[in-house]
Amino acid sequence: MDHHCPWLNNCVGHYNHRYFFSFCFFMTLGCVYCSYGSWDLFREAYAAIETYHQTPPPTFSFRERVTHKSLVYLWFLCSSVALALGALTIWHAVLISRGETSIERHINRKERRRLQAKGRVFRNHYNYGCLDNWKLFLGVDTGRHWLTRVLLPSSHLPHGNGMSWDPPPWVTAHSASVMAV
């Protein structure tokens, strides 16, 4: 288990980390789309609200007033969620690129400092390089898997059991060749 996510009301760990990231990514895209798409409506509704306290007051019906306030609320809510969830999504993308989870990030930082004090260099054994980390995270073993495992819904299990695992052969072979250089 990596951590508890209040957005999903569930723990995020080895078997559902990919789903958590997909949720964050697509929710961010949806909020950005909604904010961008409603920008003109927001500006018109906000301008109308600004006229409520003029003398003489404009003749907006109750329904129009509710619509104005709802559009302003919609835009602020979607924009705020897009910013906050977008930052979380970017943070997790950085962690995935480094081959870490949020808890491993803290552990690795502490270990890096400890070894640095001894004059040694820390190496994360689960970091296979940015592209290979993403392939491993998404479960992409072949070129065709980009369609069947990433773009289309897929219930394939991640590599390993979450406590220990051997990386797929293509990652081990690639890492071995890089280490031999």
PDB file of C-alpha atoms in Angstrom:
ATOM      1  CA  MET A   1       0.000   0.000   0.000  1.00  0.00           C
ATOM      2  CA  ASP A   2       1.340   3.395  -0.889  1.00  0.00           C
ATOM      3  CA  HIS A   3      -1.168   5.862   0.572  1.00  0.00           C
ATOM      4  CA  HIS A   4      -4.844   6.609   1.130  1.00  0.00           C
ATOM      5  CA  CYS A   5      -6.531   8.752  -1.482  1.00  0.00           C
ATOM      6  CA  PRO A   6      -9.463  10.857  -0.253  1.00  0.00           C
ATOM      7  CA  TRP A   7     -10.586  11.417  -3.886  1.00  0.00           C
ATOM      8  CA  LEU A   8     -11.199   7.693  -4.331  1.00  0.00           C
ATOM      9  CA  ASN A   9     -11.862   6.886  -0.655  1.00  0.00           C
ATOM     10  CA  ASN A  10      -9.521   3.967  -1.109  1.00  0.00           C
ATOM     11  CA  CYS A  11      -5.904   3.007  -0.579  1.00  0.00           C
ATOM     12  CA  VAL A  12      -3.658   3.371  -3.590  1.00  0.00           C
ATOM     13  CA  GLY A  13      -1.111   0.624  -3.981  1.00  0.00           C
ATOM     14  CA  HIS A  14       0.513  -1.727  -6.461  1.00  0.00           C
ATOM     15  CA  TYR A  15      -2.652  -3.128  -8.032  1.00  0.00           C
ATOM     16  CA  ASN A  16      -4.586   0.123  -8.474  1.00  0.00           C
ATOM     17  CA  HIS A  17      -1.848   2.763  -8.896  1.00  0.00           C
ATOM     18  CA  ARG A  18      -2.367   2.769 -12.682  1.00  0.00           C
ATOM     19  CA  TYR A  19      -6.106   3.352 -12.215  1.00  0.00           C
ATOM     20  CA  PHE A  20      -5.469   6.140  -9.707  1.00  0.00           C
ATOM     21  CA  PHE A  21      -3.142   7.927 -12.112  1.00  0.00           C
ATOM     22  CA  SER A  22      -5.592   7.477 -15.007  1.00  0.00           C
ATOM     23  CA  PHE A  23      -8.383   8.913 -12.859  1.00  0.00           C
ATOM     24  CA  CYS A  24      -6.285  11.951 -11.938  1.00  0.00           C
ATOM     25  CA  PHE A  25      -5.119  12.494 -15.513  1.00  0.00           C
ATOM     26  CA  PHE A  26      -8.522  12.239 -17.182  1.00  0.00           C
ATOM     27  CA  MET A  27     -10.280  14.191 -14.409  1.00  0.00           C
ATOM     28  CA  THR A  28      -7.748  16.996 -14.885  1.00  0.00           C
ATOM     29  CA  LEU A  29      -8.321  16.951 -18.650  1.00  0.00           C
ATOM     30  CA  GLY A  30     -12.079  17.062 -18.121  1.00  0.00           C
ATOM     31  CA  CYS A  31     -11.846  20.016 -15.739  1.00  0.00           C
ATOM     32  CA  VAL A  32      -9.538  21.908 -18.102  1.00  0.00           C
ATOM     33  CA  TYR A  33     -11.938  21.217 -20.976  1.00  0.00           C
ATOM     34  CA  CYS A  34     -14.924  22.399 -18.923  1.00  0.00           C
ATOM     35  CA  SER A  35     -13.132  25.547 -17.737  1.00  0.00           C
ATOM     36  CA  TYR A  36     -11.938  26.430 -21.211  1.00  0.00           C
ATOM     37  CA  GLY A  37     -15.285  25.623 -22.816  1.00  0.00           C
ATOM     38  CA  SER A  38     -17.270  27.689 -20.331  1.00  0.00           C
ATOM     39  CA  TRP A  39     -14.951  30.727 -20.306  1.00  0.00           C
ATOM     40  CA  ASP A  40     -17.220  32.912 -22.458  1.00  0.00           C
ATOM     41  CA  LEU A  41     -20.316  31.906 -20.489  1.00  0.00           C
ATOM     42  CA  PHE A  42     -18.449  32.647 -17.256  1.00  0.00           C
ATOM     43  CA  ARG A  43     -17.463  36.128 -18.422  1.00  0.00           C
ATOM     44  CA  GLU A  44     -21.038  36.955 -19.474  1.00  0.00           C
ATOM     45  CA  ALA A  45     -22.499  35.604 -16.225  1.00  0.00           C
ATOM     46  CA  TYR A  46     -19.925  37.438 -14.109  1.00  0.00           C
ATOM     47  CA  ALA A  47     -20.622  40.702 -15.949  1.00  0.00           C
ATOM     48  CA  ALA A  48     -24.353  40.195 -15.334  1.00  0.00           C
ATOM     49  CA  ILE A  49     -23.770  39.590 -11.620  1.00  0.00           C
ATOM     50  CA  GLU A  50     -21.753  42.813 -11.434  1.00  0.00           C
ATOM     51  CA  THR A  51     -24.866  44.715 -12.599  1.00  0.00           C
ATOM     52  CA  TYR A  52     -27.146  43.353  -9.816  1.00  0.00           C
ATOM     53  CA  HIS A  53     -26.430  46.314  -7.517  1.00  0.00           C
ATOM     54  CA  GLN A  54     -26.766  49.079 -10.064  1.00  0.00           C
ATOM     55  CA  THR A  55     -29.445  51.729  -9.911  1.00  0.00           C
ATOM     56  CA  PRO A  56     -31.895  50.997 -11.409  1.00  0.00           C
ATOM     57  CA  PRO A  57     -31.377  47.259 -10.970  1.00  0.00           C
ATOM     58  CA  PRO A  58     -31.530  45.121 -14.121  1.00  0.00           C
ATOM     59  CA  THR A  59     -34.607  43.019 -14.672  1.00  0.00           C
ATOM     60  CA  PHE A  60     -33.252  39.502 -14.355  1.00  0.00           C
ATOM     61  CA  SER A  61     -35.672  36.758 -13.438  1.00  0.00           C
ATOM     62  CA  PHE A  62     -34.942  34.376 -10.579  1.00  0.00           C
ATOM     63  CA  ARG A  63     -34.049  31.683 -13.094  1.00  0.00           C
ATOM     64  CA  GLU A  64     -31.545  33.978 -14.847  1.00  0.00           C
ATOM     65  CA  ARG A  65     -29.920  34.913 -11.536  1.00  0.00           C
ATOM     66  CA  VAL A  66     -29.557  31.259 -10.581  1.00  0.00           C
ATOM     67  CA  THR A  67     -28.084  30.520 -14.001  1.00  0.00           C
ATOM     68  CA  HIS A  68     -25.532  33.346 -13.665  1.00  0.00           C
ATOM     69  CA  LYS A  69     -24.434  32.207 -10.220  1.00  0.00           C
ATOM     70  CA  SER A  70     -24.302  28.552 -11.305  1.00  0.00           C
ATOM     71  CA  LEU A  71     -22.083  29.361 -14.281  1.00  0.00           C
ATOM     72  CA  VAL A  72     -19.689  31.345 -12.112  1.00  0.00           C
ATOM     73  CA  TYR A  73     -19.631  28.510  -9.563  1.00  0.00           C
ATOM     74  CA  LEU A  74     -19.058  25.932 -12.328  1.00  0.00           C
ATOM     75  CA  TRP A  75     -16.113  27.830 -13.743  1.00  0.00           C
ATOM     76  CA  PHE A  76     -14.429  28.474 -10.385  1.00  0.00           C
ATOM     77  CA  LEU A  77     -14.959  24.891  -9.232  1.00  0.00           C
ATOM     78  CA  CYS A  78     -13.640  23.304 -12.441  1.00  0.00           C
ATOM     79  CA  SER A  79     -10.697  25.693 -12.640  1.00  0.00           C
ATOM     80  CA  SER A  80      -9.730  25.112  -9.001  1.00  0.00           C
ATOM     81  CA  VAL A  81      -9.953  21.346  -9.330  1.00  0.00           C
ATOM     82  CA  ALA A  82      -7.975  21.469 -12.596  1.00  0.00           C
ATOM     83  CA  LEU A  83      -5.171  23.376 -10.843  1.00  0.00           C
ATOM     84  CA  ALA A  84      -5.056  21.249  -7.696  1.00  0.00           C
ATOM     85  CA  LEU A  85      -5.528  17.882  -9.366  1.00  0.00           C
ATOM     86  CA  GLY A  86      -3.254  18.915 -12.222  1.00  0.00           C
ATOM     87  CA  ALA A  87      -0.457  19.583  -9.734  1.00  0.00           C
ATOM     88  CA  LEU A  88      -1.045  16.187  -8.095  1.00  0.00           C
ATOM     89  CA  THR A  89      -1.060  14.487 -11.503  1.00  0.00           C
ATOM     90  CA  ILE A  90       2.186  16.169 -12.538  1.00  0.00           C
ATOM     91  CA  TRP A  91       3.758  15.164  -9.231  1.00  0.00           C
ATOM     92  CA  HIS A  92       2.773  11.528  -9.746  1.00  0.00           C
ATOM     93  CA  ALA A  93       4.014  11.656 -13.348  1.00  0.00           C
ATOM     94  CA  VAL A  94       7.407  12.809 -12.046  1.00  0.00           C
ATOM     95  CA  LEU A  95       7.411   9.998  -9.479  1.00  0.00           C
ATOM     96  CA  ILE A  96       6.517   7.407 -12.131  1.00  0.00           C
ATOM     97  CA  SER A  97       9.274   8.767 -14.380  1.00  0.00           C
ATOM     98  CA  ARG A  98      11.737   8.214 -11.522  1.00  0.00           C
ATOM     99  CA  GLY A  99      10.438   4.750 -10.656  1.00  0.00           C
ATOM    100  CA  GLU A 100       9.163   5.786  -7.227  1.00  0.00           C
ATOM    101  CA  THR A 101       5.952   6.015  -5.248  1.00  0.00           C
ATOM    102  CA  SER A 102       5.256   8.891  -2.875  1.00  0.00           C
ATOM    103  CA  ILE A 103       6.436   6.914   0.151  1.00  0.00           C
ATOM    104  CA  GLU A 104       9.501   5.576  -1.675  1.00  0.00           C
ATOM    105  CA  ARG A 105      10.376   9.167  -2.546  1.00  0.00           C
ATOM    106  CA  HIS A 106      10.784   9.968   1.163  1.00  0.00           C
ATOM    107  CA  ILE A 107      12.663   6.731   1.858  1.00  0.00           C
ATOM    108  CA  ASN A 108      15.001   7.263  -1.103  1.00  0.00           C
ATOM    109  CA  ARG A 109      15.688  10.884  -0.124  1.00  0.00           C
ATOM    110  CA  LYS A 110      16.646   9.798   3.388  1.00  0.00           C
ATOM    111  CA  GLU A 111      18.836   6.987   2.037  1.00  0.00           C
ATOM    112  CA  ARG A 112      20.448   9.343  -0.508  1.00  0.00           C
ATOM    113  CA  ARG A 113      21.397  11.768   2.299  1.00  0.00           C
ATOM    114  CA  ARG A 114      22.719   8.956   4.494  1.00  0.00           C
ATOM    115  CA  LEU A 115      24.941   7.568   1.736  1.00  0.00           C
ATOM    116  CA  GLN A 116      26.043  11.027   0.638  1.00  0.00           C
ATOM    117  CA  ALA A 117      27.324  11.679   4.160  1.00  0.00           C
ATOM    118  CA  LYS A 118      29.473   8.530   3.790  1.00  0.00           C
ATOM    119  CA  GLY A 119      30.736   9.661   0.378  1.00  0.00           C
ATOM    120  CA  ARG A 120      28.717   7.048  -1.516  1.00  0.00           C
ATOM    121  CA  VAL A 121      26.163   7.410  -4.294  1.00  0.00           C
ATOM    122  CA  PHE A 122      22.566   6.207  -3.946  1.00  0.00           C
ATOM    123  CA  ARG A 123      21.002   4.301  -6.839  1.00  0.00           C
ATOM    124  CA  ASN A 124      17.294   3.509  -7.000  1.00  0.00           C
ATOM    125  CA  HIS A 125      17.138  -0.114  -8.153  1.00  0.00           C
ATOM    126  CA  TYR A 126      13.596   0.352  -9.450  1.00  0.00           C
ATOM    127  CA  ASN A 127      14.463   3.218 -11.790  1.00  0.00           C
ATOM    128  CA  TYR A 128      14.883   1.785 -15.284  1.00  0.00           C
ATOM    129  CA  GLY A 129      14.887   5.129 -17.088  1.00  0.00           C
ATOM    130  CA  CYS A 130      11.958   7.402 -17.834  1.00  0.00           C
ATOM    131  CA  LEU A 131      10.475   5.552 -20.830  1.00  0.00           C
ATOM    132  CA  ASP A 132      10.946   2.082 -19.369  1.00  0.00           C
ATOM    133  CA  ASN A 133       9.435   3.224 -16.054  1.00  0.00           C
ATOM    134  CA  TRP A 134       6.314   4.362 -17.926  1.00  0.00           C
ATOM    135  CA  LYS A 135       6.162   1.126 -19.929  1.00  0.00           C
ATOM    136  CA  LEU A 136       6.436  -0.876 -16.718  1.00  0.00           C
ATOM    137  CA  PHE A 137       3.837   1.279 -14.956  1.00  0.00           C
ATOM    138  CA  LEU A 138       1.338   1.062 -17.810  1.00  0.00           C
ATOM    139  CA  GLY A 139       2.038  -2.614 -18.527  1.00  0.00           C
ATOM    140  CA  VAL A 140       3.224  -2.011 -22.073  1.00  0.00           C
ATOM    141  CA  ASP A 141       5.296  -5.018 -23.157  1.00  0.00           C
ATOM    142  CA  THR A 142       4.851  -4.656 -26.927  1.00  0.00           C
ATOM    143  CA  GLY A 143       3.996  -1.819 -29.286  1.00  0.00           C
ATOM    144  CA  ARG A 144       0.433  -3.092 -29.637  1.00  0.00           C
ATOM    145  CA  HIS A 145      -0.137  -2.758 -25.898  1.00  0.00           C
ATOM    146  CA  TRP A 146      -0.221   1.063 -26.225  1.00  0.00           C
ATOM    147  CA  LEU A 147      -3.644   0.592 -27.781  1.00  0.00           C
ATOM    148  CA  THR A 148      -4.957  -2.394 -25.847  1.00  0.00           C
ATOM    149  CA  ARG A 149      -3.607  -1.494 -22.406  1.00  0.00           C
ATOM    150  CA  VAL A 150      -3.379   2.298 -22.342  1.00  0.00           C
ATOM    151  CA  LEU A 151      -5.950   3.850 -24.671  1.00  0.00           C
ATOM    152  CA  LEU A 152      -8.636   1.189 -24.196  1.00  0.00           C
ATOM    153  CA  PRO A 153      -9.856  -0.014 -20.789  1.00  0.00           C
ATOM    154  CA  SER A 154      -7.770  -2.918 -19.558  1.00  0.00           C
ATOM    155  CA  SER A 155      -7.836  -5.064 -16.451  1.00  0.00           C
ATOM    156  CA  HIS A 156      -4.367  -6.600 -16.856  1.00  0.00           C
ATOM    157  CA  LEU A 157      -2.401  -6.983 -13.653  1.00  0.00           C
ATOM    158  CA  PRO A 158       0.849  -5.109 -13.071  1.00  0.00           C
ATOM    159  CA  HIS A 159       4.151  -6.973 -12.971  1.00  0.00           C
ATOM    160  CA  GLY A 160       4.886  -8.615  -9.623  1.00  0.00           C
ATOM    161  CA  ASN A 161       2.879  -8.813  -6.425  1.00  0.00           C
ATOM    162  CA  GLY A 162       3.674  -5.405  -4.911  1.00  0.00           C
ATOM    163  CA  MET A 163       6.206  -6.653  -2.362  1.00  0.00           C
ATOM    164  CA  SER A 164       8.844  -8.059  -4.684  1.00  0.00           C
ATOM    165  CA  TRP A 165       8.964  -8.654  -8.391  1.00  0.00           C
ATOM    166  CA  ASP A 166      11.253  -9.302 -11.248  1.00  0.00           C
ATOM    167  CA  PRO A 167      10.914  -6.709 -13.972  1.00  0.00           C
ATOM    168  CA  PRO A 168       9.827  -7.915 -17.392  1.00  0.00           C
ATOM    169  CA  PRO A 169      12.633  -9.328 -19.561  1.00  0.00           C
ATOM    170  CA  TRP A 170      12.740  -6.326 -21.884  1.00  0.00           C
ATOM    171  CA  VAL A 171      13.478  -4.023 -18.917  1.00  0.00           C
ATOM    172  CA  THR A 172      16.166  -6.318 -17.450  1.00  0.00           C
ATOM    173  CA  ALA A 173      17.892  -6.741 -20.811  1.00  0.00           C
ATOM    174  CA  HIS A 174      17.803  -2.992 -21.482  1.00  0.00           C
ATOM    175  CA  SER A 175      19.070  -2.127 -17.997  1.00  0.00           C
ATOM    176  CA  ALA A 176      21.853  -4.715 -18.218  1.00  0.00           C
ATOM    177  CA  SER A 177      23.047  -3.322 -21.534  1.00  0.00           C
ATOM    178  CA  VAL A 178      23.004   0.211 -20.164  1.00  0.00           C
ATOM    179  CA  MET A 179      24.903  -0.839 -17.037  1.00  0.00           C
ATOM    180  CA  ALA A 180      27.564  -2.638 -19.154  1.00  0.00           C
ATOM    181  CA  VAL A 181      28.386   0.583 -21.006  1.00  0.00           C
TER     182      VAL A 181
END
